[in-house]
Structures are given as structure tokens and as C-alpha cells.
Amino acid sequence: MKFGKNICILNVGGTKYAFTREVIKDFPLRRVSRLHSCSSEKEVLEVCDDYDRERNEFFFDRHSEAFVFIMLYVRSGKLRFVPQMCELSFYNEMIYWGLESSHLEFCCQRRLEDRMSDTYTYFSEDDMKAEVESRGEEEQVSRFAPDRGSARWLERMRRTFEEPASSIAAQILASVSVVFVIMSMVILCASTLPDWDTAKNNTVEEHRIIEAVCIGWFTAECIVRFIVSRDKSLTGENPQLQRAGVTLRVLRMMRIFWLIKLARHFLGLQTLGLTLRRCYREMVMLLVFVCVAMAIFSALAQLLEHGLDLETSNEDYASIPASCWWVIISMTTVGYGDMYPITIPGRVLGGVCVVSGIVLLALPITFIYHSFVQCYHELKFRSARCVRSLSSEFLN
């Protein structure tokens, strides 16, 4: 800060706090610490709402009581909600000062998640960070006027390709992309039919044209996405795959993963992906449960069916790895019937294995279900907001 006095006064909703410049420089709240890097009053007014040069006083038109609790977090390291204040309003204050939900105490985090789920509203931290980044880009663009038009054009192109609900042109582009994905998947699935070779020989030119058009579309889309992307960092390919020399047939079969692109256009697939990303701890816990139960039951099954009586031993359970297949099929209640116990102790163990599988798989499901509902409401709210913006854009 190249102006003002050594003592800085923060006026938040009428409550004043006095700090030195050194304290402001390393202040835990990002919005306050940004004042130290300001070199003019114009830059100061971009951070706060008003500035008194004579008193060196920075005014913030924010909730004063909420800032008291935020200051308690700065001093003690514990952040809790203000009593008799809406959780979402306090969370909005946190976002303004540069805090995230992870700074809250665990009990308050649960309250915030429940509140967001009940109101079908979710203020995503990723969205807030993206908004802050976009504001920073706009500030940089305003400093360099000649590049302003090109930067806006690149940002508009990026939103068109990355966010199908951002505009009518984005929706049209997304629809065309879905058509090409479906067309490519149909050709890929049809190529595995027994009569495909005969049909391909008769209409070889048509098939080549269709495949060439699909590949050309995906290549052009990939190039444009790379040009307009914000992060163009390149990562090297796996050297093991290069040494292995992946065959052309495997590469062609990899086209099936293009179906993942459909998640960009369907709310259900987006909800599933977001739920899996946020519930990875519960998924790891579920995997640990299954692995521990598999190790125990497979060892017991091999002992009861093969290890005790060698004369009437069940060859399907000759080893513990072979028994693992029976355990996982029994725990998930699939029951193919390709292998099953023949001794009475083995059948009793099979019943215990099935019941244990139902209980163990059901334990983390509650957490995953609540996260799925929350993610669904969040994405549904975003979709409704995008639809309203598109409607206003179309009317204008």
C-alpha cells in the first residue's frame, strides 16, 4: 500500500477495527490482505465499498455481526455460525471475505449441507472461484484495451463448447455433438455383428465416408477446445503403453468411452459423476469392507469345502483366490450358480456370507444417497437458472 497512514481502519457495517499495515499484509482473509497490494484509491474501491483518505478508513457494506464471528476465527482458528442467522447468508459472507466451507467446524458443515439440500440451493465454491477468476480476467482485460475483444471472444467460445446450457448456439453445438457420438457408437456396435463384413463389402464407400466425417468432427472439436481452453498444459503419454504398442482394434474399441461426453448434456449422468467424486471416501470405505469380508470368507470356504475332507473335497474351492469369486458373487447376491458349497458347514457359511454382504453394502449407502440427493438438487437448480437466462436471451 503506497498511500495512507500506517494505521488502517476497517469499517464493517459500522463496526470499526484498527490494524497496522504489516498485519493487513498477512491477514488470513483474502479480501482484506488484497488492500496491501493496492497502489491507488481506484484499486482500493475495487476491494471495498468506500474509502476515507483522511482517516485511512476502508468501509465494507457487509453484515457486522457475521464479521465478528469471522474475526473470532482469525484469532482462535474456529469458525461457527452466528446464532439466529441463516446459514446460507453467513456462508455468503464467508465467500465474500475469502473463506470456504472447509473452514467451518464439522458440526456447522453438516448444518450447511442440510440447509443447502432442504432449500434446493447450493452455492458451489468452484462457481465462486470461477467467478473470482473471471473478474480477475476482466480486470486484466480492462488494463489492456487492444486485447479486450479477443479475450472476450475466446471466453465466449470456451463457454459455447464447455457449457451447453450457456447459450442457444451452445445448445445447437451440443446437439450436433450428441448426434455424432450416437452415430459413431452405432457404427462401432454394428461392426461386431457377424453380417457386418458382408454389408461392409457391399457399401464400403458409405462406411468410410461416415467414419471419416465422425473422426473429422471429433478432431476439429478437440482442436478448438484446446485453442480456447484456459489451461493448455500438456502431459506426456504413458511410456508403458507406448512400449506395448496398442493395437488398432483396441483403439477402435476405446471409442466406446465417447459416451462419457453425454454426461455433459444429461442431468442424471452429471449427478452420478458429481456424487462419485464427492463420495470417494465412502466408496473407499465400501471397498475396504468388501475386501476384508472377501479375505475372511474365502479362507473359511476353502477350508470347509476342500481342506478338511480331501476325499469329498469340492474342486471349485481348491484355492483361496478361486473362493474369492464365490464370495463376491454371494455378497452381492448375484448367485450365478457356477460354483456352490456342497457340505453343510459350507452352506451355513454361504448363508452368513450373503447376510453379511447385505449388511456391509448397506452401511455406506445412506451417506451416498444423501450426497446423491444433494448433488441432484444442486444441478437441478443450476439447470433451472441456465434455462431462465436462455429464455431472457432469446426474448432479447
XYZ file of C-alpha atoms in Angstrom:
396
model
C 0.000 0.000 0.000
C 1.738 3.139 -1.245
C -0.609 5.684 0.325
C -2.453 6.385 3.560
C -1.290 6.195 7.144
C 0.409 3.359 8.959
C -2.794 2.521 10.872
C -5.631 1.126 8.743
C -9.239 1.170 9.950
C -11.709 -1.417 8.707
C -15.319 -0.294 8.994
C -17.599 -3.299 8.522
C -21.264 -2.331 8.776
C -20.489 0.373 11.348
C -18.085 -1.686 13.497
C -14.502 -0.460 13.282
C -11.254 -2.421 13.587
C -7.757 -0.887 13.610
C -4.733 -2.720 12.184
C -1.233 -1.847 11.077
C -0.021 -2.247 7.506
C 2.059 -5.284 8.452
C -0.998 -7.036 9.874
C -3.036 -6.184 6.776
C -0.322 -7.669 4.561
C -0.533 -11.143 6.142
C -4.211 -11.068 7.107
C -5.921 -14.507 6.852
C -8.879 -13.053 4.922
C -8.042 -12.689 1.239
C -10.201 -9.630 0.662
C -8.511 -7.729 3.485
C -4.990 -8.790 2.511
C -5.636 -7.554 -1.040
C -5.678 -3.989 0.326
C -1.929 -4.113 0.917
C -1.213 -4.665 -2.781
C -3.367 -1.720 -3.888
C -1.342 1.177 -5.263
C -4.161 3.686 -5.849
C -7.555 4.629 -4.492
C -9.164 3.240 -7.631
C -7.803 -0.213 -6.871
C -8.919 0.142 -3.241
C -12.502 0.832 -4.318
C -12.442 -2.423 -6.276
C -11.891 -4.277 -2.976
C -14.051 -2.268 -0.546
C -17.180 -0.133 -0.918
C -15.785 3.227 0.186
C -12.537 4.814 1.350
C -11.777 7.842 3.570
C -8.267 9.078 2.784
C -8.017 11.410 5.778
C -8.772 8.681 8.311
C -7.332 5.889 6.167
C -10.633 4.090 6.740
C -11.932 1.290 4.493
C -15.692 0.769 4.543
C -17.334 -2.579 3.774
C -21.111 -2.677 3.490
C -21.411 -6.151 4.990
C -23.032 -7.870 7.981
C -21.185 -6.614 11.072
C -22.235 -9.455 13.407
C -21.150 -12.076 10.899
C -17.757 -10.372 10.623
C -17.404 -10.567 14.426
C -17.607 -14.372 14.210
C -15.204 -14.354 11.268
C -12.751 -12.319 13.359
C -13.103 -14.916 16.112
C -11.958 -17.475 13.550
C -8.961 -15.281 12.684
C -7.959 -15.157 16.349
C -8.850 -18.655 17.583
C -8.957 -20.745 14.373
C -12.548 -21.925 14.954
C -15.409 -20.779 12.728
C -19.034 -21.334 13.706
C -22.387 -19.946 12.563
C -23.910 -16.824 14.015
C -26.898 -17.735 16.244
C -30.295 -16.925 14.717
C -28.745 -16.156 11.320
C -29.459 -18.038 8.102
C -26.682 -20.480 7.312
C -26.729 -19.532 3.633
C -26.423 -15.826 4.454
C -23.447 -16.482 6.699
C -21.909 -18.699 4.022
C -22.330 -15.845 1.552
C -20.404 -13.611 3.963
C -17.678 -16.263 4.196
C -17.340 -16.389 0.412
C -17.111 -12.586 0.283
C -14.218 -12.455 2.746
C -12.400 -15.361 1.087
C -13.328 -18.352 3.279
C -14.703 -21.742 2.250
C -16.972 -24.310 3.844
C -13.929 -26.363 4.861
C -13.017 -23.615 7.367
C -16.224 -24.314 9.324
C -16.343 -26.670 12.269
C -17.575 -30.158 11.409
C -20.992 -29.691 13.049
C -21.534 -26.432 11.160
C -20.510 -28.082 7.895
C -23.282 -30.651 8.398
C -25.780 -27.879 9.115
C -24.742 -26.083 5.944
C -25.095 -29.232 3.831
C -28.540 -29.970 5.279
C -29.631 -26.388 4.683
C -28.469 -26.483 1.077
C -30.256 -29.780 0.489
C -33.505 -28.537 2.078
C -33.663 -25.332 0.039
C -32.548 -26.968 -3.240
C -29.832 -24.348 -3.381
C -26.117 -24.859 -3.439
C -23.548 -22.108 -3.668
C -20.696 -24.065 -5.210
C -17.216 -22.993 -4.190
C -15.994 -23.923 -7.668
C -18.508 -21.485 -9.173
C -17.425 -18.755 -6.778
C -13.761 -19.365 -7.595
C -14.544 -19.325 -11.306
C -16.422 -16.065 -10.833
C -13.473 -14.547 -8.977
C -11.115 -15.731 -11.726
C -13.377 -14.299 -14.408
C -13.452 -10.973 -12.562
C -9.683 -11.030 -12.372
C -9.502 -11.702 -16.091
C -11.888 -8.839 -16.757
C -9.685 -6.541 -14.691
C -6.645 -7.613 -16.662
C -8.545 -7.192 -19.912
C -9.584 -3.683 -18.924
C -5.912 -2.784 -18.469
C -5.028 -3.977 -21.944
C -7.688 -2.498 -24.206
C -6.386 -3.847 -27.545
C -6.727 -7.457 -26.340
C -10.163 -6.979 -24.833
C -12.112 -8.097 -27.882
C -10.053 -11.242 -28.464
C -10.226 -12.251 -24.782
C -13.994 -11.892 -24.741
C -14.265 -13.872 -27.949
C -12.144 -16.705 -26.535
C -14.192 -16.758 -23.336
C -17.418 -16.861 -25.321
C -16.107 -19.699 -27.458
C -14.968 -21.599 -24.375
C -18.405 -21.315 -22.765
C -20.033 -22.385 -26.020
C -18.018 -25.611 -26.142
C -17.790 -26.365 -22.415
C -21.216 -25.261 -21.136
C -24.089 -26.495 -23.321
C -26.671 -24.505 -21.365
C -24.859 -21.168 -21.644
C -26.489 -20.044 -24.907
C -28.638 -21.166 -27.818
C -25.554 -21.648 -30.014
C -24.039 -23.871 -27.310
C -27.187 -25.991 -27.233
C -27.122 -26.406 -31.011
C -23.443 -27.346 -30.931
C -24.104 -29.811 -28.100
C -26.964 -31.407 -30.045
C -24.757 -31.865 -33.102
C -22.021 -33.377 -30.926
C -24.502 -35.831 -29.399
C -25.652 -36.874 -32.866
C -22.071 -37.625 -33.921
C -21.400 -39.557 -30.706
C -24.521 -41.686 -31.176
C -23.706 -42.236 -34.839
C -20.176 -43.358 -34.003
C -21.410 -45.693 -31.256
C -23.981 -47.279 -33.586
C -21.313 -47.949 -36.209
C -18.967 -49.366 -33.567
C -21.626 -51.709 -32.177
C -22.768 -52.774 -35.641
C -19.183 -53.593 -36.641
C -19.201 -56.501 -34.164
C -22.188 -58.216 -35.826
C -21.483 -61.390 -37.858
C -23.096 -59.966 -41.012
C -21.188 -56.699 -40.820
C -18.284 -57.788 -43.045
C -20.637 -58.758 -45.868
C -22.547 -55.491 -45.629
C -19.306 -53.550 -45.430
C -18.011 -55.103 -48.624
C -21.175 -54.045 -50.439
C -21.222 -50.470 -49.154
C -17.599 -49.832 -48.270
C -17.587 -46.243 -49.528
C -20.565 -45.211 -47.382
C -18.984 -46.649 -44.238
C -15.690 -44.939 -44.929
C -17.413 -41.613 -45.502
C -19.392 -41.869 -42.251
C -16.322 -42.813 -40.221
C -14.269 -40.056 -41.849
C -16.938 -37.446 -41.059
C -17.171 -38.571 -37.420
C -13.416 -38.603 -36.958
C -13.123 -35.211 -38.645
C -15.770 -33.722 -36.348
C -14.110 -35.054 -33.181
C -10.688 -33.896 -34.350
C -11.925 -30.388 -35.126
C -13.766 -30.206 -31.817
C -10.655 -31.305 -29.939
C -8.517 -28.683 -31.684
C -10.969 -25.866 -30.990
C -11.319 -26.910 -27.330
C -7.541 -26.850 -26.979
C -7.303 -23.373 -28.542
C -9.963 -21.795 -26.321
C -9.072 -23.668 -23.107
C -7.634 -21.724 -20.183
C -5.086 -24.364 -19.200
C -3.075 -25.735 -22.125
C -0.581 -27.738 -20.073
C 0.415 -30.944 -21.832
C 1.068 -34.254 -20.109
C 3.210 -36.974 -21.607
C 1.716 -40.298 -22.583
C 2.291 -43.439 -20.598
C 5.628 -44.932 -21.779
C 4.427 -48.432 -20.925
C 1.579 -48.093 -23.385
C 3.993 -46.806 -25.986
C 6.284 -49.782 -25.494
C 3.357 -52.193 -25.540
C 2.163 -50.909 -28.892
C -1.616 -50.721 -28.505
C -3.278 -52.350 -31.484
C -5.677 -50.593 -33.816
C -8.572 -52.760 -32.704
C -8.142 -51.722 -29.089
C -8.028 -48.091 -30.138
C -11.245 -48.519 -32.091
C -12.929 -50.139 -29.101
C -11.845 -47.210 -26.947
C -14.366 -45.130 -28.856
C -16.995 -46.534 -26.531
C -15.728 -44.086 -23.906
C -17.030 -41.258 -26.041
C -20.331 -41.997 -24.343
C -18.924 -40.191 -21.336
C -19.378 -36.986 -23.337
C -23.136 -37.473 -22.995
C -22.797 -36.602 -19.296
C -22.333 -33.009 -20.416
C -25.914 -32.957 -21.689
C -27.891 -35.126 -19.229
C -28.646 -34.218 -15.635
C -28.719 -37.816 -14.419
C -25.187 -38.634 -15.614
C -23.873 -35.359 -14.201
C -25.452 -36.193 -10.844
C -23.847 -39.640 -10.857
C -20.391 -38.277 -11.662
C -20.618 -35.495 -9.072
C -21.819 -37.954 -6.422
C -18.946 -40.356 -7.079
C -16.460 -37.503 -6.879
C -17.773 -36.223 -3.562
C -18.316 -39.674 -2.015
C -14.934 -41.161 -2.791
C -14.282 -41.642 0.935
C -17.487 -43.662 1.322
C -16.644 -45.629 -1.816
C -13.187 -46.450 -0.439
C -14.775 -47.492 2.855
C -17.192 -49.762 0.974
C -14.297 -51.314 -0.946
C -12.414 -51.947 2.298
C -15.463 -53.659 3.803
C -15.798 -55.927 0.786
C -12.077 -56.780 0.670
C -11.923 -57.670 4.375
C -15.035 -59.832 4.158
C -13.747 -61.470 0.985
C -10.453 -62.407 2.656
C -12.211 -63.932 5.674
C -14.982 -65.827 3.901
C -12.783 -67.083 1.069
C -10.307 -68.606 3.535
C -13.103 -70.270 5.522
C -14.835 -71.522 2.381
C -11.626 -73.094 1.080
C -11.060 -74.779 4.432
C -14.591 -76.147 4.818
C -15.111 -77.250 1.202
C -11.648 -78.504 0.302
C -9.227 -78.528 3.188
C -10.948 -80.707 5.811
C -12.051 -83.762 3.853
C -9.810 -84.486 0.867
C -11.951 -87.478 -0.278
C -15.143 -85.489 -0.823
C -13.476 -82.157 -1.463
C -15.073 -79.567 -3.729
C -12.605 -78.799 -6.516
C -14.239 -75.430 -7.181
C -12.785 -74.261 -3.857
C -9.293 -75.664 -4.431
C -7.645 -72.317 -3.613
C -8.442 -69.134 -1.765
C -8.335 -66.976 -4.952
C -10.897 -69.333 -6.521
C -13.072 -68.984 -3.421
C -12.902 -65.178 -3.688
C -15.043 -65.336 -6.832
C -17.755 -67.256 -4.956
C -17.582 -64.797 -2.046
C -18.026 -61.654 -4.139
C -20.869 -63.210 -6.116
C -22.595 -64.304 -2.895
C -22.094 -60.981 -1.062
C -23.620 -59.043 -3.933
C -26.491 -61.595 -4.110
C -25.856 -62.247 -7.805
C -25.537 -66.020 -7.494
C -24.524 -67.283 -10.926
C -24.587 -70.879 -9.706
C -21.315 -71.790 -11.415
C -19.898 -72.810 -8.015
C -21.632 -73.503 -4.716
C -20.861 -75.285 -1.418
C -21.866 -78.941 -1.037
C -21.074 -79.513 2.633
C -23.377 -78.472 5.470
C -20.785 -76.193 7.126
C -20.075 -74.647 3.738
C -23.762 -73.920 3.165
C -24.067 -72.357 6.611
C -21.043 -70.223 5.789
C -22.708 -69.283 2.488
C -25.792 -68.026 4.312
C -23.697 -65.988 6.715
C -21.736 -64.595 3.732
C -24.924 -63.474 1.957
C -26.373 -61.792 5.059
C -23.044 -60.118 5.841
C -22.812 -58.846 2.286
C -26.249 -57.211 2.533
C -25.341 -55.517 5.825
C -21.877 -54.372 4.761
C -23.051 -52.980 1.440
C -25.946 -51.162 3.105
C -23.835 -49.316 5.696
C -22.281 -46.614 3.409
C -25.334 -46.404 1.141
C -27.068 -43.862 3.399
C -24.234 -41.355 3.047
C -24.049 -41.900 -0.703
C -27.829 -41.493 -1.028
C -27.891 -38.156 0.811
C -24.989 -36.925 -1.302
C -26.804 -38.014 -4.469
C -29.940 -36.101 -3.452
C -27.885 -33.020 -2.645
C -26.000 -33.182 -5.956
C -29.257 -33.673 -7.856
C -30.854 -30.598 -6.277
C -27.720 -28.577 -6.901
C -27.520 -29.464 -10.604
C -31.277 -29.050 -10.984
C -31.022 -25.544 -9.556
C -28.165 -24.698 -11.923
C -30.107 -26.072 -14.877
C -33.183 -24.021 -13.993
C -31.033 -20.905 -13.657
C -29.458 -21.520 -17.075
C -32.892 -22.070 -18.630
C -34.077 -18.724 -17.260
C -31.018 -16.956 -18.650
C -31.519 -18.618 -22.044
C -35.166 -17.571 -22.068
C -34.251 -13.968 -21.371
C -31.534 -14.095 -24.032
C -33.976 -15.485 -26.588
C -36.578 -12.824 -25.767
C -33.974 -10.064 -26.048
